[in-house]
Coordinates of C-alpha atoms in Angstrom, one line a residue:
Chain A
X1 CA 98.9 -31.5 -114.2
X2 CA 98.4 -32.5 -117.7
X3 CA 96.3 -30.2 -119.8
X4 CA 93.6 -32.6 -120.9
X5 CA 92.0 -32.9 -117.5
X6 CA 92.6 -29.6 -115.9
X7 CA 89.1 -28.2 -116.1
X8 CA 87.1 -31.3 -117.1
X9 CA 87.0 -33.0 -113.7
X10 CA 86.5 -31.7 -110.2
X11 CA 88.3 -34.7 -108.7
X12 CA 92.0 -35.3 -109.0
X13 CA 93.8 -38.6 -108.3
X14 CA 97.3 -38.4 -107.1
X15 CA 100.0 -41.0 -106.8
X16 CA 101.9 -40.1 -103.7
X17 CA 105.5 -41.2 -102.9
X18 CA 108.2 -40.6 -100.4
X19 CA 111.4 -38.8 -101.1
X20 CA 113.8 -38.1 -98.2
X21 CA 111.0 -38.5 -95.7
X22 CA 108.8 -35.9 -97.4
X23 CA 105.7 -36.7 -99.4
X24 CA 105.3 -35.8 -103.0
X25 CA 102.8 -36.7 -105.6
X26 CA 102.1 -36.6 -109.3
X27 CA 98.8 -36.7 -111.2
X28 CA 98.0 -40.3 -111.7
X29 CA 97.0 -39.6 -115.3
X30 CA 100.7 -39.1 -116.2
X31 CA 101.9 -42.3 -114.6
X32 CA 102.4 -45.1 -117.0
X33 CA 103.7 -47.8 -114.6
X34 CA 105.8 -48.4 -111.5
X35 CA 108.9 -50.5 -111.6
X36 CA 111.2 -51.9 -109.1
X37 CA 114.7 -50.6 -108.9
X38 CA 117.1 -51.7 -111.5
X39 CA 120.6 -50.5 -112.0
X40 CA 120.7 -47.7 -114.6
X41 CA 123.5 -47.4 -117.1
X42 CA 125.1 -43.9 -116.4
X43 CA 125.2 -41.4 -119.2
X44 CA 128.5 -39.6 -119.5
X45 CA 128.3 -35.8 -119.2
X46 CA 124.7 -35.9 -118.3
X47 CA 123.2 -33.5 -115.8
X48 CA 123.6 -34.7 -112.2
X49 CA 119.9 -35.6 -111.8
X50 CA 120.0 -37.9 -114.8
X51 CA 120.7 -41.2 -113.2
X52 CA 121.2 -43.0 -116.5
X53 CA 119.1 -45.2 -118.7
X54 CA 117.3 -48.5 -118.1
X55 CA 115.8 -51.1 -120.4
X56 CA 112.1 -50.8 -120.3
X57 CA 110.9 -53.8 -122.4
X58 CA 113.3 -53.0 -125.2
X59 CA 113.2 -49.3 -125.2
X60 CA 115.8 -47.0 -123.6
X61 CA 114.2 -45.1 -120.7
X62 CA 116.0 -42.2 -119.0
X63 CA 115.8 -42.3 -115.2
X64 CA 115.8 -39.0 -113.3
X65 CA 116.8 -39.0 -109.7
X66 CA 114.0 -36.9 -108.4
X67 CA 115.8 -36.2 -105.2
X68 CA 118.7 -34.6 -106.9
X69 CA 116.4 -32.8 -109.3
X70 CA 114.7 -31.2 -106.3
X71 CA 118.0 -30.1 -104.9
X72 CA 118.4 -32.9 -102.3
X73 CA 120.9 -35.7 -101.7
X74 CA 120.9 -38.5 -104.3
X75 CA 118.6 -41.5 -103.7
X76 CA 120.7 -44.5 -102.6
X77 CA 119.4 -46.8 -105.2
X78 CA 118.6 -50.3 -103.8
X79 CA 115.9 -52.8 -103.9
X80 CA 113.6 -50.7 -101.8
X81 CA 113.5 -47.9 -104.3
X82 CA 111.0 -47.7 -107.1
X83 CA 111.0 -46.1 -110.5
X84 CA 107.7 -44.3 -111.5
X85 CA 107.5 -44.3 -115.3
X86 CA 105.7 -41.1 -116.3
X87 CA 104.7 -39.5 -119.6
X88 CA 104.8 -35.8 -120.2
X89 CA 103.8 -34.8 -123.6
X90 CA 105.8 -37.0 -126.0
X91 CA 108.4 -37.7 -123.4
X92 CA 108.6 -40.8 -121.2
X93 CA 111.0 -40.9 -118.3
X94 CA 111.4 -42.8 -115.0
X95 CA 111.5 -41.0 -111.7
X96 CA 113.6 -42.6 -109.1
X97 CA 111.9 -42.2 -105.7
X98 CA 112.2 -43.8 -102.2
X99 CA 108.9 -45.6 -102.1
X100 CA 105.4 -45.2 -103.5
X101 CA 102.9 -44.7 -100.6
X102 CA 99.4 -44.1 -101.7
X103 CA 96.8 -43.2 -104.3
X104 CA 94.8 -40.2 -103.1
X105 CA 91.5 -39.0 -104.6
X106 CA 90.6 -35.5 -103.6
X107 CA 88.5 -32.5 -104.9
X108 CA 90.5 -30.2 -107.1
X109 CA 89.4 -27.4 -104.8
X110 CA 91.7 -28.7 -102.0
X111 CA 94.8 -28.0 -104.0
X112 CA 96.5 -24.8 -103.0
X113 CA 99.0 -22.8 -105.0
X114 CA 102.3 -22.8 -103.0
X115 CA 103.4 -19.5 -101.6
X116 CA 106.4 -17.8 -103.2
X117 CA 109.7 -18.6 -101.6
X118 CA 112.5 -17.7 -103.9
X119 CA 115.3 -19.4 -102.0
X120 CA 114.3 -22.9 -102.9
X121 CA 115.2 -24.8 -106.1
X122 CA 112.4 -27.3 -105.5
X123 CA 109.9 -24.5 -105.3
X124 CA 109.5 -24.1 -109.1
X125 CA 108.8 -27.8 -109.5
X126 CA 105.8 -27.7 -107.1
X127 CA 102.5 -27.0 -108.6
X128 CA 100.3 -27.3 -105.7
X129 CA 100.1 -28.2 -102.0
X130 CA 97.5 -30.1 -100.1
X131 CA 96.9 -31.6 -96.7
X132 CA 95.8 -35.2 -96.4
X133 CA 95.3 -36.5 -92.9
X134 CA 97.6 -33.9 -91.5
X135 CA 100.4 -34.6 -93.9
X136 CA 101.4 -32.0 -96.4
X137 CA 101.7 -33.4 -99.9
X138 CA 103.4 -31.6 -102.7
X139 CA 102.0 -32.0 -106.2
X140 CA 104.8 -31.9 -108.7
X141 CA 104.7 -30.1 -112.0
X142 CA 106.1 -32.7 -114.3
X143 CA 106.6 -30.3 -117.2
X144 CA 109.0 -28.4 -115.0
X145 CA 110.7 -31.5 -113.7
X146 CA 111.2 -33.0 -117.2
X147 CA 111.6 -30.0 -119.5
X148 CA 110.8 -30.9 -123.1
X149 CA 113.6 -29.0 -124.6
X150 CA 117.2 -30.1 -125.0
X151 CA 118.7 -26.8 -123.9
X152 CA 119.1 -27.9 -120.3
X153 CA 121.0 -31.1 -121.0
X154 CA 124.6 -31.6 -122.0
Chain B
X1 CA 85.8 -96.8 -112.6
X2 CA 88.8 -97.8 -110.5
X3 CA 91.5 -95.6 -109.2
X4 CA 94.6 -97.4 -108.5
X5 CA 95.9 -94.7 -106.3
X6 CA 96.8 -95.4 -102.8
X7 CA 99.3 -92.9 -101.5
X8 CA 101.6 -90.3 -102.7
X9 CA 104.3 -88.4 -101.0
X10 CA 106.3 -85.5 -102.2
X11 CA 109.2 -86.9 -100.3
X12 CA 110.1 -90.3 -101.6
X13 CA 111.9 -91.5 -98.5
X14 CA 108.8 -93.3 -97.3
X15 CA 108.5 -95.1 -100.7
X16 CA 105.7 -94.5 -103.2
X17 CA 104.0 -97.8 -103.4
X18 CA 101.0 -97.7 -105.5
X19 CA 102.5 -95.4 -108.0
X20 CA 104.5 -96.0 -111.1
X21 CA 107.2 -93.7 -111.8
X22 CA 108.3 -92.1 -115.0
X23 CA 111.0 -89.6 -115.4
X24 CA 110.9 -86.7 -117.8
X25 CA 113.2 -83.8 -118.1
X26 CA 110.2 -81.7 -118.6
X27 CA 106.5 -82.4 -118.0
X28 CA 103.5 -80.8 -116.7
X29 CA 100.0 -81.9 -115.8
X30 CA 98.6 -83.2 -112.6
X31 CA 95.2 -84.8 -112.6
X32 CA 93.6 -85.3 -115.9
X33 CA 90.0 -86.0 -116.6
X34 CA 88.4 -87.3 -119.7
X35 CA 85.1 -85.6 -119.1
X36 CA 81.8 -84.7 -120.6
X37 CA 80.8 -81.5 -122.2
X38 CA 79.1 -80.3 -119.2
X39 CA 82.1 -79.9 -117.0
X40 CA 84.2 -78.8 -119.9
X41 CA 82.7 -75.4 -120.4
X42 CA 83.0 -74.5 -116.8
X43 CA 86.5 -75.6 -116.5
X44 CA 87.7 -74.2 -119.8
X45 CA 88.1 -70.7 -118.4
X46 CA 90.3 -72.1 -115.6
X47 CA 92.6 -74.0 -117.9
X48 CA 95.9 -72.4 -118.5
X49 CA 96.8 -71.9 -122.1
X50 CA 100.0 -73.8 -121.9
X51 CA 98.8 -76.6 -119.7
X52 CA 96.1 -77.6 -122.2
X53 CA 98.6 -78.3 -124.9
X54 CA 100.1 -81.3 -123.1
X55 CA 96.9 -82.1 -121.3
X56 CA 96.0 -85.8 -121.1
X57 CA 92.3 -85.3 -121.1
X58 CA 89.5 -82.8 -121.6
X59 CA 90.2 -81.0 -118.3
X60 CA 92.9 -80.8 -115.8
X61 CA 93.0 -79.8 -112.2
X62 CA 96.2 -78.7 -110.6
X63 CA 96.9 -78.6 -106.9
X64 CA 100.1 -77.1 -105.6
X65 CA 102.0 -79.1 -103.0
X66 CA 99.0 -81.4 -102.3
X67 CA 96.8 -84.0 -103.8
X68 CA 93.1 -83.6 -104.4
X69 CA 91.1 -83.9 -101.2
X70 CA 88.7 -86.8 -101.1
X71 CA 85.6 -84.6 -101.7
X72 CA 87.4 -82.9 -104.6
X73 CA 88.4 -86.2 -106.1
X74 CA 84.8 -87.4 -105.6
X75 CA 83.4 -84.4 -107.5
X76 CA 85.9 -85.0 -110.3
X77 CA 85.1 -88.7 -110.6
X78 CA 81.4 -88.0 -110.5
X79 CA 81.6 -85.7 -113.5
X80 CA 84.2 -87.6 -115.5
X81 CA 84.1 -90.8 -117.5
X82 CA 87.6 -91.6 -116.4
X83 CA 90.2 -90.0 -114.1
X84 CA 93.9 -90.3 -114.0
X85 CA 95.9 -88.9 -111.2
X86 CA 99.5 -87.8 -111.8
X87 CA 101.9 -86.4 -109.3
X88 CA 104.7 -84.1 -110.3
X89 CA 107.7 -83.3 -108.3
X90 CA 111.4 -82.9 -108.4
X91 CA 113.9 -85.2 -107.0
X92 CA 117.5 -86.3 -107.3
X93 CA 118.1 -89.3 -109.4
X94 CA 121.3 -91.3 -108.9
X95 CA 122.8 -94.4 -110.3
X96 CA 123.7 -95.5 -106.8
X97 CA 127.2 -96.4 -107.9
X98 CA 129.1 -93.2 -108.3
X99 CA 127.8 -90.3 -106.2
X100 CA 128.7 -87.9 -109.0
X101 CA 126.3 -89.7 -111.3
X102 CA 123.2 -87.9 -110.3
X103 CA 120.8 -85.4 -111.7
X104 CA 117.9 -83.3 -110.5
X105 CA 114.9 -84.5 -112.4
X106 CA 111.3 -83.8 -112.9
X107 CA 109.4 -86.8 -111.7
X108 CA 106.0 -87.7 -112.9
X109 CA 104.3 -90.4 -110.9
X110 CA 101.3 -91.9 -112.7
X111 CA 98.5 -94.3 -111.8
X112 CA 97.1 -97.3 -113.6
X113 CA 94.8 -95.3 -115.8
X114 CA 97.7 -93.5 -117.4
X115 CA 97.8 -92.5 -120.2
X116 CA 94.2 -91.6 -120.2
X117 CA 94.3 -90.2 -123.7
X118 CA 97.1 -89.7 -126.1
X119 CA 100.0 -92.1 -126.5
X120 CA 103.1 -93.0 -124.7
X121 CA 105.8 -94.3 -127.1
X122 CA 108.5 -96.3 -125.4
X123 CA 111.8 -97.9 -126.5
X124 CA 111.7 -100.9 -126.1
X125 CA 108.0 -100.9 -126.9
X126 CA 106.7 -102.1 -123.6
X127 CA 103.3 -101.0 -122.2
X128 CA 102.9 -98.7 -119.2
X129 CA 102.3 -101.8 -117.2
X130 CA 106.0 -102.4 -117.3
X131 CA 106.3 -99.7 -114.6
X132 CA 105.3 -102.5 -112.2
X133 CA 108.9 -103.4 -112.5
X134 CA 110.6 -106.7 -112.1
X135 CA 111.8 -108.8 -109.2
X136 CA 109.9 -106.7 -106.7
X137 CA 111.7 -103.5 -107.8
X138 CA 109.3 -100.9 -109.3
X139 CA 110.0 -99.8 -112.8
X140 CA 110.8 -96.4 -114.2
X141 CA 110.8 -94.8 -117.7
X142 CA 113.5 -92.3 -118.5
X143 CA 113.8 -89.4 -120.9
X144 CA 116.5 -90.4 -123.4
X145 CA 118.6 -87.2 -122.6
X146 CA 118.6 -88.1 -119.0
X147 CA 119.4 -91.8 -119.7
X148 CA 122.3 -90.8 -121.9
X149 CA 123.7 -88.4 -119.5
X150 CA 123.8 -91.0 -116.7
X151 CA 124.8 -93.8 -119.1
X152 CA 121.7 -95.8 -118.3
X153 CA 120.0 -98.5 -120.4
X154 CA 116.9 -100.6 -119.8
X155 CA 117.5 -103.1 -117.0
X156 CA 119.8 -100.8 -115.1
X157 CA 119.0 -99.9 -111.5
X158 CA 118.6 -96.3 -110.4
X159 CA 117.8 -94.6 -107.1
X160 CA 115.3 -91.9 -106.5
X161 CA 115.2 -90.6 -102.9
X162 CA 116.5 -93.8 -101.5
X163 CA 114.1 -96.1 -103.3
X164 CA 115.5 -98.4 -106.0
X165 CA 113.9 -98.5 -109.4
X166 CA 114.7 -100.5 -112.5
X167 CA 114.8 -98.7 -115.8
X168 CA 112.3 -100.4 -118.1
X169 CA 112.4 -98.2 -121.2
X170 CA 113.2 -94.8 -122.7
X171 CA 110.4 -92.4 -123.4
X172 CA 110.4 -91.8 -127.1
X173 CA 107.5 -89.5 -127.0
X174 CA 104.6 -88.6 -124.9
X175 CA 101.9 -87.4 -127.2
X176 CA 99.0 -85.2 -126.3
X177 CA 95.5 -86.4 -126.6
X178 CA 94.0 -83.1 -125.8
X179 CA 92.4 -82.4 -129.1
X180 CA 92.3 -86.0 -130.4
X181 CA 95.1 -85.2 -132.7
X182 CA 98.6 -86.6 -133.1
X183 CA 101.1 -83.8 -133.5
X184 CA 104.8 -83.7 -133.9
X185 CA 106.5 -80.3 -133.6
X186 CA 109.6 -79.9 -135.7
X187 CA 111.9 -77.0 -135.3
X188 CA 114.5 -75.8 -137.8
X189 CA 117.0 -73.0 -137.5
X190 CA 116.5 -72.6 -133.7
X191 CA 120.0 -71.2 -133.7
X192 CA 119.0 -68.3 -135.9
X193 CA 119.9 -65.1 -134.0
X194 CA 117.3 -62.6 -133.4
X195 CA 117.4 -59.6 -131.0
X196 CA 116.4 -60.8 -127.5
X197 CA 113.8 -58.1 -127.3
X198 CA 112.2 -59.4 -130.5
X199 CA 112.2 -63.0 -129.1
X200 CA 110.4 -61.8 -126.0
X201 CA 107.7 -60.2 -127.9
X202 CA 107.5 -63.1 -130.4
X203 CA 106.7 -65.7 -127.8
X204 CA 103.0 -65.0 -127.4
X205 CA 102.2 -64.7 -131.1
X206 CA 104.2 -67.9 -131.8
X207 CA 102.4 -69.8 -129.1
X208 CA 99.1 -68.7 -130.4
X209 CA 100.0 -69.7 -134.0
X210 CA 101.2 -73.1 -133.0
X211 CA 98.1 -73.7 -131.0
X212 CA 96.1 -72.4 -133.9
X213 CA 97.9 -74.9 -136.2
X214 CA 97.1 -77.8 -133.9
X215 CA 93.5 -76.8 -133.4
X216 CA 92.5 -75.5 -136.8
X217 CA 95.2 -76.6 -139.1
X218 CA 95.6 -80.3 -138.5
X219 CA 92.9 -82.9 -139.0
X220 CA 92.1 -85.8 -136.7
X221 CA 94.0 -89.0 -137.3
X222 CA 91.0 -90.6 -138.9
X223 CA 90.5 -87.8 -141.4
X224 CA 94.2 -87.8 -142.2
X225 CA 94.2 -91.5 -142.9
X226 CA 91.2 -91.1 -145.1
X227 CA 93.1 -88.5 -147.0
X228 CA 96.0 -90.8 -147.4
X229 CA 98.3 -89.0 -145.0
X230 CA 100.1 -90.4 -142.0
X231 CA 98.0 -90.1 -138.9
X232 CA 100.5 -87.9 -137.2
X233 CA 100.4 -84.3 -138.2
X234 CA 103.6 -82.3 -138.4
X235 CA 104.0 -78.7 -137.4
X236 CA 107.2 -77.1 -138.5
X237 CA 108.5 -74.1 -136.8
X238 CA 111.5 -72.7 -138.7
X239 CA 113.6 -69.6 -138.6
X240 CA 116.1 -68.4 -141.1
X241 CA 117.9 -65.3 -142.3
X242 CA 116.8 -64.2 -145.7
X243 CA 118.0 -61.1 -147.5
X244 CA 118.5 -59.1 -144.4
X245 CA 115.4 -60.2 -142.6
X246 CA 114.6 -63.0 -140.3
X247 CA 111.8 -65.2 -141.6
X248 CA 110.0 -67.3 -139.1
X249 CA 107.5 -69.8 -140.5
X250 CA 104.8 -72.0 -138.8
X251 CA 103.8 -74.7 -141.3
X252 CA 101.3 -77.4 -140.8
X253 CA 100.5 -80.3 -143.1
X254 CA 96.9 -80.2 -142.4
X255 CA 93.8 -79.6 -144.4
X256 CA 94.6 -76.1 -145.5
X257 CA 92.3 -73.2 -145.1
X258 CA 88.6 -74.0 -145.7
X259 CA 88.0 -71.0 -147.9
X260 CA 84.2 -71.5 -148.5
X261 CA 83.8 -71.7 -144.8
X262 CA 86.0 -68.7 -144.1
X263 CA 84.1 -66.7 -146.7
X264 CA 80.7 -67.8 -145.2
X265 CA 81.8 -66.8 -141.7
X266 CA 83.0 -63.4 -142.9
X267 CA 79.6 -62.9 -144.6
X268 CA 77.8 -64.0 -141.5
X269 CA 79.7 -61.7 -139.3
X270 CA 79.1 -58.8 -141.7
X271 CA 82.8 -58.4 -142.5
X272 CA 82.3 -58.7 -146.3
X273 CA 79.2 -58.4 -148.4
X274 CA 77.8 -61.7 -149.7
X275 CA 78.5 -60.8 -153.4
X276 CA 82.1 -59.7 -152.8
X277 CA 84.5 -61.2 -155.3
X278 CA 87.6 -62.3 -153.4
X279 CA 90.7 -64.0 -154.5
X280 CA 92.0 -67.0 -152.5
X281 CA 94.6 -64.7 -150.9
X282 CA 92.0 -62.2 -150.0
X283 CA 90.0 -64.9 -148.4
X284 CA 93.0 -66.2 -146.5
X285 CA 93.7 -62.7 -145.2
X286 CA 90.2 -62.5 -143.7
X287 CA 91.7 -64.6 -140.9
X288 CA 93.5 -61.5 -139.7
X289 CA 90.4 -59.5 -139.3
X290 CA 89.6 -58.7 -135.7
X291 CA 87.4 -61.2 -133.9
X292 CA 87.6 -63.9 -136.6
X293 CA 87.4 -67.5 -135.6
X294 CA 86.7 -70.5 -137.9
X295 CA 86.4 -73.2 -135.3
X296 CA 82.9 -74.6 -135.1
X297 CA 83.4 -75.0 -131.5
X298 CA 85.6 -73.1 -129.2
X299 CA 88.2 -75.5 -128.0
X300 CA 90.5 -75.6 -125.0
X301 CA 93.5 -74.9 -127.2
X302 CA 92.7 -71.8 -129.2
X303 CA 89.7 -69.7 -129.9
X304 CA 89.5 -67.9 -126.6
X305 CA 88.8 -64.6 -128.2
X306 CA 92.4 -63.9 -129.2
X307 CA 92.4 -64.0 -132.9
X308 CA 95.0 -63.8 -135.6
X309 CA 94.4 -60.1 -135.6
X310 CA 96.2 -59.9 -132.3
X311 CA 99.1 -61.9 -133.7
X312 CA 99.3 -59.6 -136.7
X313 CA 99.4 -56.4 -134.7
X314 CA 102.1 -57.9 -132.4
X315 CA 104.2 -58.7 -135.5
X316 CA 103.5 -55.3 -137.0
X317 CA 104.6 -53.6 -133.8
X318 CA 108.0 -55.2 -134.3
X319 CA 108.2 -53.8 -137.8
X320 CA 107.4 -57.2 -139.3
X321 CA 104.9 -58.6 -141.8
X322 CA 102.9 -61.8 -141.6
X323 CA 101.6 -63.6 -144.7
X324 CA 99.6 -66.7 -145.1
X325 CA 99.6 -69.3 -147.8
X326 CA 97.5 -72.3 -148.0
X327 CA 96.8 -75.2 -150.3
X328 CA 93.6 -77.3 -149.7
X329 CA 94.6 -80.7 -148.5
X330 CA 98.3 -79.9 -148.2
X331 CA 98.5 -77.4 -145.3
X332 CA 98.9 -73.9 -144.3
X333 CA 102.0 -71.7 -144.0
X334 CA 102.3 -68.6 -141.9
X335 CA 105.4 -66.6 -142.7
X336 CA 106.6 -63.8 -140.4
X337 CA 109.2 -61.6 -141.8
X338 CA 111.0 -59.4 -139.3
X339 CA 113.6 -56.7 -140.1
X340 CA 117.0 -58.0 -138.9
X341 CA 118.5 -54.6 -139.4
X342 CA 116.2 -52.8 -136.9
X343 CA 119.6 -51.3 -137.0
X344 CA 122.3 -53.8 -136.4
X345 CA 125.9 -53.0 -135.8
X346 CA 129.0 -55.1 -135.6
X347 CA 130.5 -54.0 -132.4
X348 CA 133.3 -54.8 -130.0
X349 CA 132.0 -55.1 -126.4
X350 CA 134.5 -53.6 -124.0
X351 CA 134.6 -52.9 -120.3
X352 CA 135.7 -49.6 -118.9
X353 CA 135.6 -48.8 -115.2
X354 CA 132.9 -51.4 -114.6
X355 CA 130.7 -50.1 -117.5
X356 CA 130.0 -52.1 -120.6
X357 CA 130.4 -50.2 -123.8
X358 CA 130.2 -51.0 -127.5
X359 CA 132.6 -49.7 -130.0
X360 CA 131.6 -50.1 -133.7
X361 CA 133.9 -52.6 -135.3
X362 CA 134.2 -50.5 -138.4
X363 CA 136.0 -47.8 -136.4
X364 CA 138.6 -50.1 -135.0
X365 CA 141.8 -50.6 -136.9
X366 CA 143.5 -52.9 -134.4
X367 CA 143.8 -53.6 -130.8
X368 CA 147.0 -53.7 -128.8
X369 CA 148.4 -54.2 -125.4
X370 CA 150.6 -51.4 -124.2
X371 CA 154.1 -51.8 -122.8
X372 CA 155.8 -49.0 -121.0
X373 CA 158.1 -48.5 -124.0
X374 CA 155.1 -47.6 -126.2
X375 CA 154.0 -44.7 -124.0
X376 CA 155.6 -41.3 -124.3
X377 CA 154.5 -38.2 -122.4
X378 CA 153.5 -35.3 -124.5
X379 CA 152.3 -32.5 -122.3
X380 CA 152.0 -32.5 -118.5
X381 CA 148.7 -34.4 -118.7
X382 CA 148.8 -36.1 -122.0
X383 CA 150.5 -39.1 -123.6
X384 CA 151.1 -40.4 -127.0
X385 CA 151.9 -44.0 -128.0
X386 CA 154.3 -45.0 -130.6
X387 CA 152.8 -47.4 -133.1
X388 CA 154.6 -48.5 -136.2
X389 CA 156.6 -45.4 -136.5
X390 CA 153.8 -42.9 -135.8
X391 CA 152.8 -41.1 -132.7
X392 CA 149.1 -41.6 -131.8
X393 CA 147.3 -39.6 -129.1
X394 CA 146.2 -41.7 -126.1
X395 CA 142.8 -41.3 -124.7
X396 CA 141.5 -43.0 -121.5
X397 CA 137.9 -43.9 -122.2
X398 CA 137.1 -44.2 -118.5
X399 CA 138.4 -40.6 -117.9
X400 CA 136.9 -39.1 -121.0
X401 CA 133.4 -40.5 -120.1
X402 CA 133.8 -39.3 -116.6
X403 CA 133.7 -42.8 -115.0
X404 CA 137.1 -42.4 -113.3
X405 CA 140.2 -40.2 -113.1
X406 CA 143.1 -41.0 -115.4
X407 CA 145.2 -44.0 -114.2
X408 CA 148.6 -43.7 -112.8
X409 CA 150.1 -46.0 -115.4
X410 CA 148.9 -47.5 -118.7
X411 CA 151.5 -50.1 -118.8
X412 CA 149.8 -53.4 -119.8
X413 CA 146.7 -51.5 -120.8
X414 CA 144.6 -52.5 -123.7
X415 CA 144.0 -49.9 -126.5
X416 CA 141.7 -49.8 -129.4
X417 CA 143.3 -48.1 -132.3
X418 CA 140.7 -46.1 -134.2
X419 CA 140.7 -43.9 -137.2
X420 CA 138.7 -40.8 -137.9
X421 CA 137.2 -39.9 -141.3
X422 CA 140.2 -37.7 -142.0
X423 CA 142.6 -40.6 -141.4
X424 CA 143.9 -39.3 -138.0
X425 CA 144.4 -42.2 -135.6
X426 CA 143.8 -42.3 -131.9
X427 CA 144.3 -44.9 -129.2
X428 CA 141.5 -45.5 -126.7
X429 CA 142.3 -47.2 -123.5
X430 CA 139.8 -49.8 -122.2
X431 CA 140.0 -52.2 -119.3
X432 CA 139.0 -55.3 -121.1
X433 CA 137.7 -56.6 -124.4
X434 CA 134.7 -58.8 -123.8
X435 CA 133.6 -60.0 -127.2
X436 CA 132.7 -59.1 -130.7
X437 CA 129.0 -59.3 -131.5
X438 CA 126.2 -57.8 -133.5
X439 CA 124.1 -55.4 -131.4
X440 CA 120.8 -53.7 -132.2
X441 CA 120.9 -50.0 -132.1
X442 CA 118.5 -48.2 -129.8
X443 CA 118.2 -44.5 -129.9
X444 CA 118.7 -42.5 -126.8
X445 CA 115.9 -40.2 -125.9
X446 CA 116.5 -36.8 -127.3
X447 CA 115.8 -35.1 -124.0
X448 CA 119.5 -35.4 -123.1
X449 CA 120.6 -33.7 -126.2
X450 CA 123.9 -34.7 -127.6
X451 CA 126.2 -36.7 -125.4
X452 CA 129.7 -36.3 -126.7
X453 CA 131.1 -39.5 -127.9
X454 CA 128.0 -41.5 -127.5
X455 CA 126.1 -42.5 -130.6
X456 CA 123.3 -44.7 -129.3
X457 CA 122.6 -47.5 -126.9
X458 CA 121.9 -51.2 -127.1
X459 CA 120.5 -53.9 -124.9
X460 CA 122.8 -56.7 -124.1
X461 CA 121.9 -60.3 -123.4
X462 CA 121.6 -59.7 -119.7
X463 CA 119.0 -57.0 -120.3
X464 CA 121.4 -54.2 -119.3
X465 CA 121.8 -51.2 -121.5
X466 CA 125.3 -50.5 -123.0
X467 CA 126.2 -47.3 -124.7
X468 CA 127.5 -47.4 -128.3
X469 CA 130.4 -45.1 -128.7
X470 CA 131.2 -42.8 -131.7
X471 CA 135.0 -42.8 -131.4
X472 CA 135.5 -39.9 -133.8
X473 CA 133.1 -37.7 -131.9
X474 CA 134.6 -38.8 -128.7
X475 CA 138.1 -37.8 -129.7
X476 CA 136.9 -34.4 -131.0
X477 CA 135.4 -33.6 -127.6
X478 CA 138.1 -35.3 -125.6
X479 CA 140.5 -33.7 -123.2
X480 CA 143.2 -36.2 -123.8
X481 CA 144.0 -36.3 -120.1
X482 CA 145.8 -39.5 -119.4
X483 CA 147.9 -38.3 -116.5
X484 CA 147.3 -36.5 -113.3
X485 CA 150.0 -34.0 -112.8
X486 CA 151.1 -36.0 -109.7
X487 CA 152.1 -39.0 -111.6
X488 CA 155.1 -39.4 -113.8
X489 CA 154.7 -41.9 -116.5
X490 CA 157.2 -44.1 -118.2
X491 CA 158.9 -42.6 -121.2

């Protein structure tokens, strides 16, 4: 979650979305907009999870295939997919996901820290877990998904 | 008040008796009302910004795919002093002689009350009554562009959905009566090239400025004539390149800025102190202050709370400047100056493995088509080409950028011969050369660090992003693989 609202509110709003039949979510405060799928221009020699760049009203927006980032198979990329434009710190990026499902408002107290399971790449990207109507929803740590340094790339 | 409407059908097969037909390449507007102030304020909010510009009356109702129901029409006629009903649809117009001579057109069917306000200028100068036609065949007015395209002149017969019409006149101009002003919009330098992204973001500010010029800048025909000017006001929208920038101007020949009034409003609104000493320019610039509006009355055209301050911030966000100059009685000029060189680069647009790339023109010495004689193998996986007595290393852009594996043969391939700073040459294989053009450089986000061989990106006309290559950097980081070990190349 972003720093500015960690302690200040007891409620948290999450944008949930589907990725390989699993439900994930991000803090809605970091979501700038949601866009339909457009073909991304691939970046040579970029990490596998970097799908490429798209034209977001005149600016060049990198698109991350969240599925690959979390260690799963790439998202197919067709008209059903959506790109969630998020901002983390000074960085703006698009997250390619299967579909956006819901906006959930829940008390912060219902978020649980995930248990430690070292064998999982996706684990370090998950900040919290919660159960909504029987579905487990993973809350992503965007600062881990989109590291702000350049060391990881290239 | 009489309505000469009887029936209207979207499909013309049943005929459209009771309606006169005009053809325009572009029109909007459905039912126009010349109404009283009372209805006006209620309807104003519902009026679309654009619709009002060409509106034939004080208010307009639009119904999609249907006409006004009797009770709706009744309400409108009860509140209005005059009502004119117009039906807009698209249909195929043909000359009836050659099946190829046809065009999809925007049809505007009008009633006897048309034009309610404003003017319709026709050539020959007949009245709208001419739409009754002659010899039992209804009449039709055509847009000159359409008439020229189909080679039609007044008196000719045309067919619209199976119904015959006789062309009575060309439409020279259909002028708006919305604000009781006569306006001609002139454009100059429409062909001036500006980055497409800039155009997109300019549209709203420009629309607002033109509306502003019609509404606040120009005087009514009576006032203009009293001032010895032609009744028709002229708004000129011009664009030109000037010392590395694009200058776009909106100029009206109206009354100019009423500086005492502007000053008074600024004082009334507490924007300046009553004893402030301001130059003319400073007063003019008060228009850019947030929430400023000089119109005594809010009109349908401008003055809906979006002021020149919004225009200015939109321009500034593009790295531009806006200035205002005005001369009492002569008019007002808004100049927008935008940086052309947001970072512009002359590039060659090429296609490699289905991807579009831009190579800076400055880096390209020449282009060539390879023949098998030119290509010599160097190592097991590398090739050189023989150009004018020198051996130049061959690089496959598609392979270097990871789009594909090296090709089996480069015979017939297109190469760009590039030079590095130290003079060393190299040949880059591309699949096709698309065009040469100026592109606007957009930075790639730093989060991906340095991509070898890629300098930046640009947005092409179709909205897609193309990468701009740095050939020297590409070559430094290149593998030079132009052969798989499996393939033997010519030479």
